[in-house]
Amino acid sequence: MPHVVTQACCGDASCVFACPVNAIHPTPDEPDFGLAEMLYIDPVSCVDCGACVTACPVGAIAPQGKLTDAQLPFVDINAMFHDVPRDHPAQAPVPAVVPRATTDELRVAIVGAGPAALYAADELLKRPGTRVTVLDRLPTPHGLVRAGVAPDHQSTRSIEGLFRQIEEQDGFSYLLGVEVGTHLSHEELAAHHHAVVYATGASRDRRLGIPGEDLAGSDTATAFVAWYNAHPDHAARTFDLSTERVVVVGNGNVALDVARILATDPERLATTDISDHALEVLRGSAVREIVLLGRRGAAQAAFTLPELVGLLARDDIEIVVEGDDLRAVTGDPIVQQKLAALRAAQSRPARPGARRIVFRFATSPLELEGDGRVEAVRVCRNDLVETTGVVTSVQTSDVEAISTGLVLRSIGYRGAPLAGLPFDDARAVVPHELGRVAGMPRTYAVGWIKRGPSGFIGTNKTCAQETVDRLIGDANTGALDVPVGSAADLRRLVRSRVGSTIGVRGWREIDRHERAAGVREGRPRRRMDDVGEMLEVAAHAAPATRRRRSRG
């Protein structure tokens, strides 16, 4: 039996390189493996060797004979493109690694510790003589993999195993708990390194731009996700779940995550690594309905097919689909699958007593209403107009008020300006040329602050390759000045301003502590959300006993 991809891909494409028969590919019209929302295993070409299972960093692949009932729809999904002609090779292109001209020490600082930063570190460490210091203002690394992935999606978090391998390479180090722009200036960081790479992501949310948006009870899905994932910045926040209905504006994967968590029995979440404070609040939640508002139609919904299939497989949540465009004509087979799944959900019997998620397409929020806090969201129905293949929404006079005490917007991220760096406010990115920051020698960008909030975890791999190739090219031509300060000088400077910082061993101790606490409660980990507690735990880290290994 063939193997099957059973969830949204990380975009790392490791499985593609491992496959001996080139049976794994994106859709025929998607040449970029890193940007594809999902990869597909050709059931005819697959020889059932299992190499892809070992290579996949998020456990997304399984033999067909071992699929759960919820995963069975992915058998047909994987088979959709096996006999479709394609204009690009089935094998992902393997970019050539630009070698260093010398093996002299090359010191690079990376600001940010999420996937983009770690993929960039990995690319740099493939070159002999390179040493990388990754800085982050938080005491824990891994960015949105730690703070953005839903707690009931543990398989996605398993990519932390790959990150651990990167962290164990010789030449890698952390300075966690250090904020560039506050504790250190860009100029100071650059003075101690040959180059500085910014991988700070997109930490802000897009606003709705409607009246009442600043009322109490109006918040962001990003903050809600960070709250239930024990992000230190959001641990003390409060979300009033005494309302029976929550409205989420947006219908991307993050919106689906929020809706699913709100609709899930808290005792089911008690076996995950959800934060203790969120679990306590969810246990007292009065929420029975979550309404997802999408400005355009179902065919333009932002959620991915695997996320939708996973949600619809839940037998403990009632799904309601409103709208009459579920039979829209489209030539996109993925969209066809989404619409078919929504039609099936629309016709299935009700689940009395279950919490429910309502998809409302072609609906725009006009105003949040309430006296001091949100009491309702006024919305209007939209007409969908297609012009030269692009569907836009036009507001109508069909207006109603949806009563609710909590509105969470989930309409996209925005990058934030960085101290000392140029910023393109319209695109919310650092202006650059193939990763080189405009007008700033020895300064580079990678990830969402470079390209905007697009792609998946592994998309940062190809993004990092592009940036690092430019950096190494500049090193080879002598364009990178020799640092005036040493690595030891930098650490002394940081200690004088920050006091305690966390390195690789400290992070390992935090990780071990959380996992051990989780095991005692039958959970993957019990997350800490207090910075002081993290520093205290990290201080007990044992000294290194062996040389870290190289993956290069």
XYZ file of C-alpha atoms in Angstrom:
552
model
C 0.000 0.000 0.000
C 1.263 3.552 -0.699
C 2.157 6.116 1.910
C -0.088 9.131 2.438
C 0.446 12.752 3.471
C -2.161 13.337 6.172
C -1.892 17.007 7.121
C -0.709 20.404 6.006
C 2.982 20.245 5.215
C 5.704 22.164 6.973
C 7.224 23.040 3.573
C 10.629 21.690 4.591
C 10.554 19.215 1.636
C 12.873 16.763 3.403
C 10.520 13.965 2.379
C 10.947 14.911 -1.276
C 14.704 14.542 -1.133
C 14.378 11.218 0.719
C 11.997 9.634 -1.805
C 13.952 7.333 -4.158
C 11.285 7.373 -6.901
C 10.275 11.070 -6.975
C 6.724 10.231 -5.902
C 6.170 13.339 -3.739
C 5.190 16.637 -5.325
C 3.025 19.754 -4.971
C 0.099 20.508 -7.257
C 1.035 20.589 -10.968
C 0.737 24.388 -11.113
C 2.852 25.007 -8.003
C 6.574 24.922 -8.870
C 7.713 26.143 -5.460
C 7.790 23.221 -3.023
C 8.345 25.587 -0.106
C 5.164 27.581 -0.759
C 2.839 24.614 -1.388
C 0.202 24.210 1.334
C 0.488 20.447 0.981
C 2.551 17.837 -0.827
C 1.026 14.728 -2.394
C 2.332 11.183 -2.704
C 1.587 9.570 -6.060
C 0.009 6.210 -5.104
C 1.168 4.629 -8.377
C 4.809 5.704 -8.138
C 5.144 5.082 -4.375
C 7.119 1.888 -3.635
C 6.119 1.837 0.048
C 9.725 2.087 1.261
C 8.899 4.412 4.154
C 11.886 6.731 3.633
C 9.549 9.724 3.670
C 8.178 8.797 7.105
C 11.618 9.046 8.665
C 12.445 12.253 6.798
C 9.234 14.159 7.620
C 9.961 16.490 10.560
C 6.300 16.815 11.595
C 5.040 13.228 11.329
C 2.657 14.033 8.476
C 3.151 10.806 6.520
C 1.787 7.348 7.295
C 1.233 4.053 5.440
C -2.276 3.807 4.035
C -2.921 0.656 6.065
C -2.300 2.498 9.341
C -4.502 5.540 8.789
C -7.148 6.450 11.329
C -10.738 6.971 10.204
C -10.179 10.742 10.365
C -7.186 10.414 8.014
C -8.895 8.278 5.351
C -10.025 11.274 3.226
C -6.357 11.966 2.544
C -6.077 8.777 0.463
C -8.163 10.354 -2.302
C -6.596 13.773 -1.749
C -3.088 12.375 -2.313
C -4.224 10.627 -5.489
C -5.660 13.753 -7.129
C -2.611 14.624 -9.222
C -0.912 11.308 -9.968
C -1.824 11.322 -13.664
C -1.874 15.092 -14.311
C 0.825 16.490 -16.641
C 3.137 18.980 -14.988
C 5.412 21.645 -16.399
C 8.107 21.324 -13.761
C 10.175 18.433 -12.388
C 8.546 16.198 -9.800
C 11.769 16.410 -7.784
C 12.312 19.526 -5.693
C 15.307 21.488 -6.957
C 18.394 21.155 -4.762
C 20.101 24.548 -4.656
C 23.868 24.560 -4.804
C 25.552 25.652 -1.584
C 27.753 28.692 -2.149
C 31.083 27.702 -0.543
C 33.222 30.020 1.512
C 36.422 31.175 -0.087
C 38.327 30.678 3.190
C 37.865 28.841 6.468
C 38.718 31.918 8.557
C 36.264 32.560 11.371
C 33.006 34.152 10.220
C 30.808 35.399 13.059
C 27.144 36.059 12.301
C 24.418 37.297 14.646
C 20.810 36.320 13.951
C 18.108 38.409 15.621
C 15.069 36.249 16.322
C 14.902 32.553 17.209
C 11.976 31.220 15.188
C 12.043 28.842 12.209
C 13.510 31.430 9.814
C 16.361 32.120 12.211
C 17.149 28.453 12.770
C 17.037 27.564 9.089
C 19.392 30.502 8.434
C 21.719 29.260 11.192
C 21.669 25.785 9.644
C 22.581 27.155 6.221
C 25.429 29.227 7.674
C 26.846 26.354 9.703
C 27.203 24.245 6.563
C 30.223 26.430 5.827
C 33.393 25.586 7.808
C 34.638 28.277 10.158
C 31.235 29.889 10.662
C 29.938 30.671 14.141
C 26.366 31.807 14.738
C 24.831 33.555 17.736
C 21.024 33.616 17.810
C 19.484 36.349 19.959
C 15.870 36.677 21.049
C 14.123 38.856 23.596
C 12.217 35.843 24.954
C 13.839 33.237 27.225
C 12.679 30.409 24.917
C 13.290 29.941 21.175
C 11.312 28.512 18.217
C 8.948 31.441 17.660
C 5.507 30.495 16.376
C 6.288 26.776 16.543
C 6.231 27.190 20.319
C 3.785 30.077 20.668
C 1.581 29.809 17.578
C 0.826 26.140 16.906
C -2.394 24.915 18.525
C -1.859 22.547 21.484
C -3.966 19.833 19.828
C -1.568 19.839 16.839
C 1.349 18.163 18.576
C 2.627 16.564 15.369
C 3.362 19.998 13.914
C 5.379 20.852 17.002
C 7.540 17.786 16.432
C 9.620 19.883 14.047
C 11.339 21.009 17.247
C 13.350 17.790 16.874
C 14.891 19.240 13.715
C 15.549 22.516 15.505
C 17.321 20.605 18.266
C 19.683 19.095 15.702
C 20.489 22.581 14.440
C 21.122 23.824 17.986
C 23.526 20.954 18.637
C 25.851 21.885 15.790
C 29.341 23.069 16.605
C 29.456 26.844 16.260
C 25.835 27.470 17.323
C 25.000 29.520 20.422
C 22.016 31.319 21.952
C 21.698 34.632 23.762
C 18.074 34.432 24.868
C 16.453 37.144 26.918
C 18.282 39.877 24.985
C 16.332 42.442 22.979
C 18.153 44.134 20.126
C 17.033 47.740 20.024
C 16.666 47.832 23.824
C 19.594 46.022 25.433
C 21.842 46.273 22.377
C 21.820 48.576 19.379
C 22.260 47.344 15.855
C 25.579 49.159 15.689
C 26.859 47.370 18.803
C 25.786 44.008 17.469
C 27.400 44.694 14.103
C 30.632 45.745 15.806
C 31.002 42.233 17.234
C 30.062 40.273 14.102
C 30.901 40.159 10.443
C 27.188 40.281 9.606
C 23.767 40.592 11.249
C 20.663 38.753 9.998
C 17.198 39.871 11.121
C 14.568 37.141 11.470
C 12.051 38.955 13.657
C 8.878 37.790 11.931
C 5.616 39.727 11.828
C 4.451 40.363 15.373
C 1.598 42.775 14.769
C -1.960 42.165 13.578
C -3.870 43.894 10.831
C -6.746 46.009 12.079
C -10.343 45.912 10.871
C -10.599 49.685 10.650
C -14.226 49.798 11.805
C -15.999 51.696 14.608
C -15.897 50.035 18.019
C -12.749 48.047 17.323
C -11.144 49.274 20.546
C -14.024 48.284 22.815
C -13.355 45.813 25.616
C -14.107 42.362 24.273
C -12.456 43.129 20.933
C -9.072 41.469 20.581
C -6.842 39.554 18.205
C -6.703 35.853 17.475
C -2.917 36.139 17.722
C -3.169 37.277 21.342
C -5.643 34.518 22.125
C -3.332 31.900 20.613
C -0.345 33.279 22.522
C -2.437 33.231 25.716
C -3.366 29.564 25.450
C 0.227 28.722 24.469
C 1.711 30.344 27.612
C 3.568 33.153 25.855
C 5.087 35.246 28.685
C 3.811 38.496 27.169
C 0.217 37.247 27.257
C 0.038 35.019 30.323
C -1.619 37.722 32.428
C -4.245 38.616 29.826
C -7.899 37.868 30.375
C -10.470 36.724 27.839
C -14.093 36.829 28.941
C -15.634 33.512 27.928
C -18.901 34.126 29.765
C -20.574 34.865 26.432
C -22.420 32.093 24.589
C -21.177 33.224 21.181
C -17.726 34.278 19.976
C -17.229 35.896 16.581
C -13.929 35.363 14.770
C -13.321 37.675 11.827
C -11.345 35.732 9.248
C -11.252 32.146 8.083
C -7.598 31.198 7.730
C -5.887 28.400 9.631
C -5.374 30.544 12.735
C -9.103 31.347 12.812
C -9.873 27.628 12.548
C -7.441 26.902 15.388
C -9.126 29.457 17.655
C -12.605 28.185 16.813
C -11.593 24.568 17.352
C -9.984 25.269 20.744
C -13.073 27.196 21.899
C -15.341 24.360 20.743
C -13.299 21.519 22.263
C -14.153 19.866 25.555
C -11.538 21.204 28.019
C -10.905 17.700 29.335
C -9.737 16.726 25.877
C -7.326 19.668 25.973
C -6.125 18.642 29.437
C -3.902 15.998 27.806
C -2.127 18.617 25.653
C 0.441 21.260 26.582
C -2.104 24.084 26.677
C -1.275 26.671 29.337
C -2.650 26.028 32.816
C -4.341 29.432 33.008
C -6.105 28.955 29.662
C -7.291 25.468 30.596
C -8.778 26.799 33.820
C -10.678 29.551 31.997
C -11.867 27.177 29.268
C -13.221 24.806 31.909
C -15.530 27.595 33.035
C -16.377 28.745 29.493
C -19.992 29.428 28.536
C -19.179 29.537 24.817
C -21.434 27.282 22.754
C -21.074 28.801 19.302
C -18.175 30.261 17.325
C -19.016 32.192 14.160
C -16.304 32.538 11.491
C -16.840 35.546 9.230
C -15.318 35.498 5.752
C -15.531 38.575 3.546
C -15.477 36.563 0.336
C -16.977 33.222 -0.621
C -16.134 29.687 0.368
C -14.055 29.245 -2.782
C -11.764 32.060 -1.629
C -11.480 30.927 2.004
C -7.944 31.158 3.371
C -7.896 27.914 5.365
C -5.978 25.006 3.854
C -7.639 21.777 2.792
C -5.861 19.625 5.432
C -6.959 21.955 8.239
C -10.556 21.873 7.014
C -10.568 18.083 6.655
C -9.123 17.734 10.160
C -11.827 19.953 11.641
C -14.666 18.225 9.807
C -13.443 14.863 11.087
C -14.229 15.884 14.667
C -17.374 14.093 15.824
C -17.661 16.180 19.000
C -18.178 19.513 17.225
C -21.210 20.515 15.176
C -20.331 22.291 11.926
C -22.798 24.695 10.322
C -22.081 26.120 6.864
C -24.066 29.143 5.705
C -23.986 30.484 2.164
C -25.183 29.483 -1.279
C -21.878 29.558 -3.174
C -20.737 26.037 -2.280
C -21.307 24.917 -5.858
C -19.207 27.668 -7.372
C -17.493 26.598 -10.580
C -13.732 26.448 -10.243
C -10.925 24.804 -12.119
C -8.796 24.479 -9.002
C -8.991 20.871 -7.727
C -7.999 21.901 -4.200
C -10.826 24.435 -4.058
C -13.169 21.783 -5.453
C -12.196 19.515 -2.573
C -12.794 22.316 -0.052
C -16.246 23.026 -1.458
C -17.138 19.332 -1.537
C -16.078 18.978 2.101
C -18.169 21.994 3.102
C -21.195 20.668 1.194
C -20.862 17.358 3.006
C -20.698 19.191 6.343
C -23.719 21.271 5.398
C -25.848 18.180 4.866
C -24.809 16.080 7.844
C -27.186 15.725 10.789
C -27.059 18.086 13.746
C -25.238 17.077 16.914
C -27.546 18.140 19.753
C -25.689 19.431 22.776
C -22.358 19.836 20.982
C -20.593 23.148 20.695
C -20.784 24.391 17.149
C -18.697 26.291 14.620
C -20.570 28.339 12.028
C -18.952 29.270 8.705
C -20.479 32.484 7.363
C -19.091 33.402 3.978
C -19.595 36.627 1.995
C -20.087 38.577 5.232
C -18.230 41.700 6.398
C -18.163 43.323 9.853
C -19.296 46.950 9.793
C -19.155 47.970 13.445
C -18.676 46.582 16.925
C -21.514 47.773 19.115
C -21.760 48.066 22.869
C -21.722 50.343 25.894
C -18.113 50.168 27.074
C -17.614 46.625 25.814
C -18.674 44.532 22.832
C -22.299 43.441 22.851
C -22.804 42.776 19.142
C -21.110 42.978 15.777
C -23.066 44.559 12.959
C -22.422 42.768 9.675
C -23.593 42.935 6.094
C -23.930 40.321 3.402
C -21.712 40.754 0.356
C -22.267 40.149 -3.309
C -19.353 38.377 -4.972
C -18.172 39.880 -8.245
C -15.630 38.180 -10.500
C -13.516 40.305 -12.818
C -10.760 38.745 -14.940
C -10.578 35.785 -12.604
C -10.418 37.819 -9.378
C -13.338 37.620 -6.973
C -14.125 40.714 -4.933
C -16.862 41.367 -2.401
C -19.335 44.219 -2.643
C -21.283 45.177 0.454
C -25.057 45.121 0.223
C -27.820 46.698 2.300
C -28.566 43.342 3.941
C -27.406 44.218 7.472
C -27.893 42.445 10.788
C -26.432 42.433 14.292
C -24.867 39.279 15.743
C -24.932 39.323 19.527
C -21.613 38.430 21.141
C -19.382 39.404 24.017
C -16.073 38.581 22.324
C -14.771 39.375 18.843
C -11.358 38.127 17.731
C -9.890 39.398 14.496
C -7.750 37.037 12.449
C -7.108 38.864 9.198
C -3.342 38.673 8.912
C -0.037 39.681 10.456
C 2.153 42.738 9.939
C 5.848 43.194 10.497
C 7.004 45.855 12.958
C 9.718 48.479 12.368
C 13.141 47.609 13.788
C 15.342 50.143 15.521
C 18.003 51.443 13.168
C 16.690 49.653 10.071
C 14.691 50.961 7.111
C 11.059 49.886 6.913
C 8.537 49.673 4.105
C 5.335 50.614 5.911
C 3.071 49.724 2.999
C 4.335 46.132 2.826
C 5.367 45.962 6.508
C 8.766 44.478 5.653
C 12.396 45.525 5.711
C 13.280 46.649 2.170
C 15.914 44.364 0.707
C 17.416 42.875 -2.411
C 17.467 39.077 -2.234
C 17.935 39.337 1.535
C 20.435 42.224 1.646
C 18.883 45.098 3.625
C 18.724 48.210 1.469
C 21.404 50.776 2.256
C 22.875 48.826 5.189
C 26.084 46.904 4.511
C 26.570 43.623 6.397
C 22.845 43.523 7.294
C 20.402 40.925 6.022
C 16.799 39.783 6.486
C 15.038 36.431 6.377
C 11.546 35.103 7.029
C 8.401 37.173 7.382
C 10.224 40.455 8.037
C 11.821 39.885 4.619
C 8.957 38.564 2.486
C 5.793 39.256 4.498
C 3.605 36.728 6.368
C 3.381 34.019 3.748
C 4.191 30.348 3.434
C 4.659 27.618 6.014
C 7.320 26.614 8.523
C 9.604 25.063 5.939
C 9.145 27.931 3.467
C 11.773 29.639 5.584
C 14.279 27.039 4.417
C 14.413 28.276 0.824
C 14.114 31.855 2.056
C 17.135 31.312 4.309
C 19.145 29.722 1.492
C 18.671 32.824 -0.647
C 19.736 35.224 2.103
C 22.684 33.151 3.291
C 23.977 32.733 -0.254
C 24.129 36.531 -0.557
C 25.850 36.821 2.820
C 28.477 34.202 1.935
C 28.985 35.831 -1.453
C 29.672 39.135 0.299
C 32.125 37.405 2.636
C 33.940 35.881 -0.330
C 34.361 39.279 -2.006
C 35.654 40.934 1.193
C 32.550 43.077 1.653
C 32.169 42.107 5.337
C 34.312 44.130 7.717
C 36.259 42.393 10.453
C 34.518 42.850 13.835
C 36.213 45.219 16.258
C 34.933 43.291 19.286
C 35.238 39.606 20.149
C 32.501 37.146 21.074
C 33.688 37.348 24.691
C 33.441 41.159 24.553
C 29.836 40.885 23.389
C 28.899 38.557 26.223
C 30.486 40.857 28.790
C 28.558 43.798 27.307
C 25.288 41.848 27.416
C 25.843 40.727 31.013
C 26.487 44.328 32.063
C 23.079 45.351 30.741
C 20.858 42.290 31.057
C 22.354 40.238 33.855
C 21.175 36.696 33.271
C 20.808 35.335 29.758
C 19.957 31.846 28.536
C 22.135 29.789 26.232
C 21.660 26.389 24.629
C 22.202 24.504 27.890
C 19.787 26.782 29.718
C 17.135 26.241 27.065
C 17.708 22.487 27.294
C 17.086 22.671 31.027
C 13.844 24.613 30.531
C 12.746 22.090 27.925
C 13.632 19.135 30.186
C 11.853 20.740 33.153
C 8.643 21.367 31.177
C 8.598 17.873 29.700
C 9.235 16.202 33.066
C 6.425 18.223 34.656
C 4.159 17.227 31.778
C 4.931 13.509 32.122
C 3.810 13.612 35.753
C 0.404 14.863 34.548
C 0.107 12.746 31.405
C 0.847 15.677 29.106
C 3.586 16.395 26.497
C 4.871 19.232 28.655
C 3.679 21.684 31.291
C 4.581 25.098 29.987
C 6.147 27.809 32.088
C 4.991 31.353 31.373
C 6.991 33.304 33.976
C 10.334 34.715 32.809
C 11.777 34.732 36.324
C 10.941 31.052 36.770
C 12.525 30.240 33.418
C 15.732 32.052 34.369
C 15.844 30.194 37.659
C 15.408 26.816 35.967
C 17.962 27.652 33.271
C 20.521 28.596 35.928
C 20.590 24.965 37.076
C 21.710 23.710 33.665
C 24.594 21.264 33.860
C 27.839 22.232 32.094
C 28.419 20.799 28.649
C 29.924 17.303 28.706
C 30.446 16.694 25.013
C 31.173 18.492 21.803
C 28.094 19.386 19.828
C 27.938 17.653 16.479
C 27.899 19.079 12.986
C 25.182 18.478 10.385
C 27.221 20.013 7.619
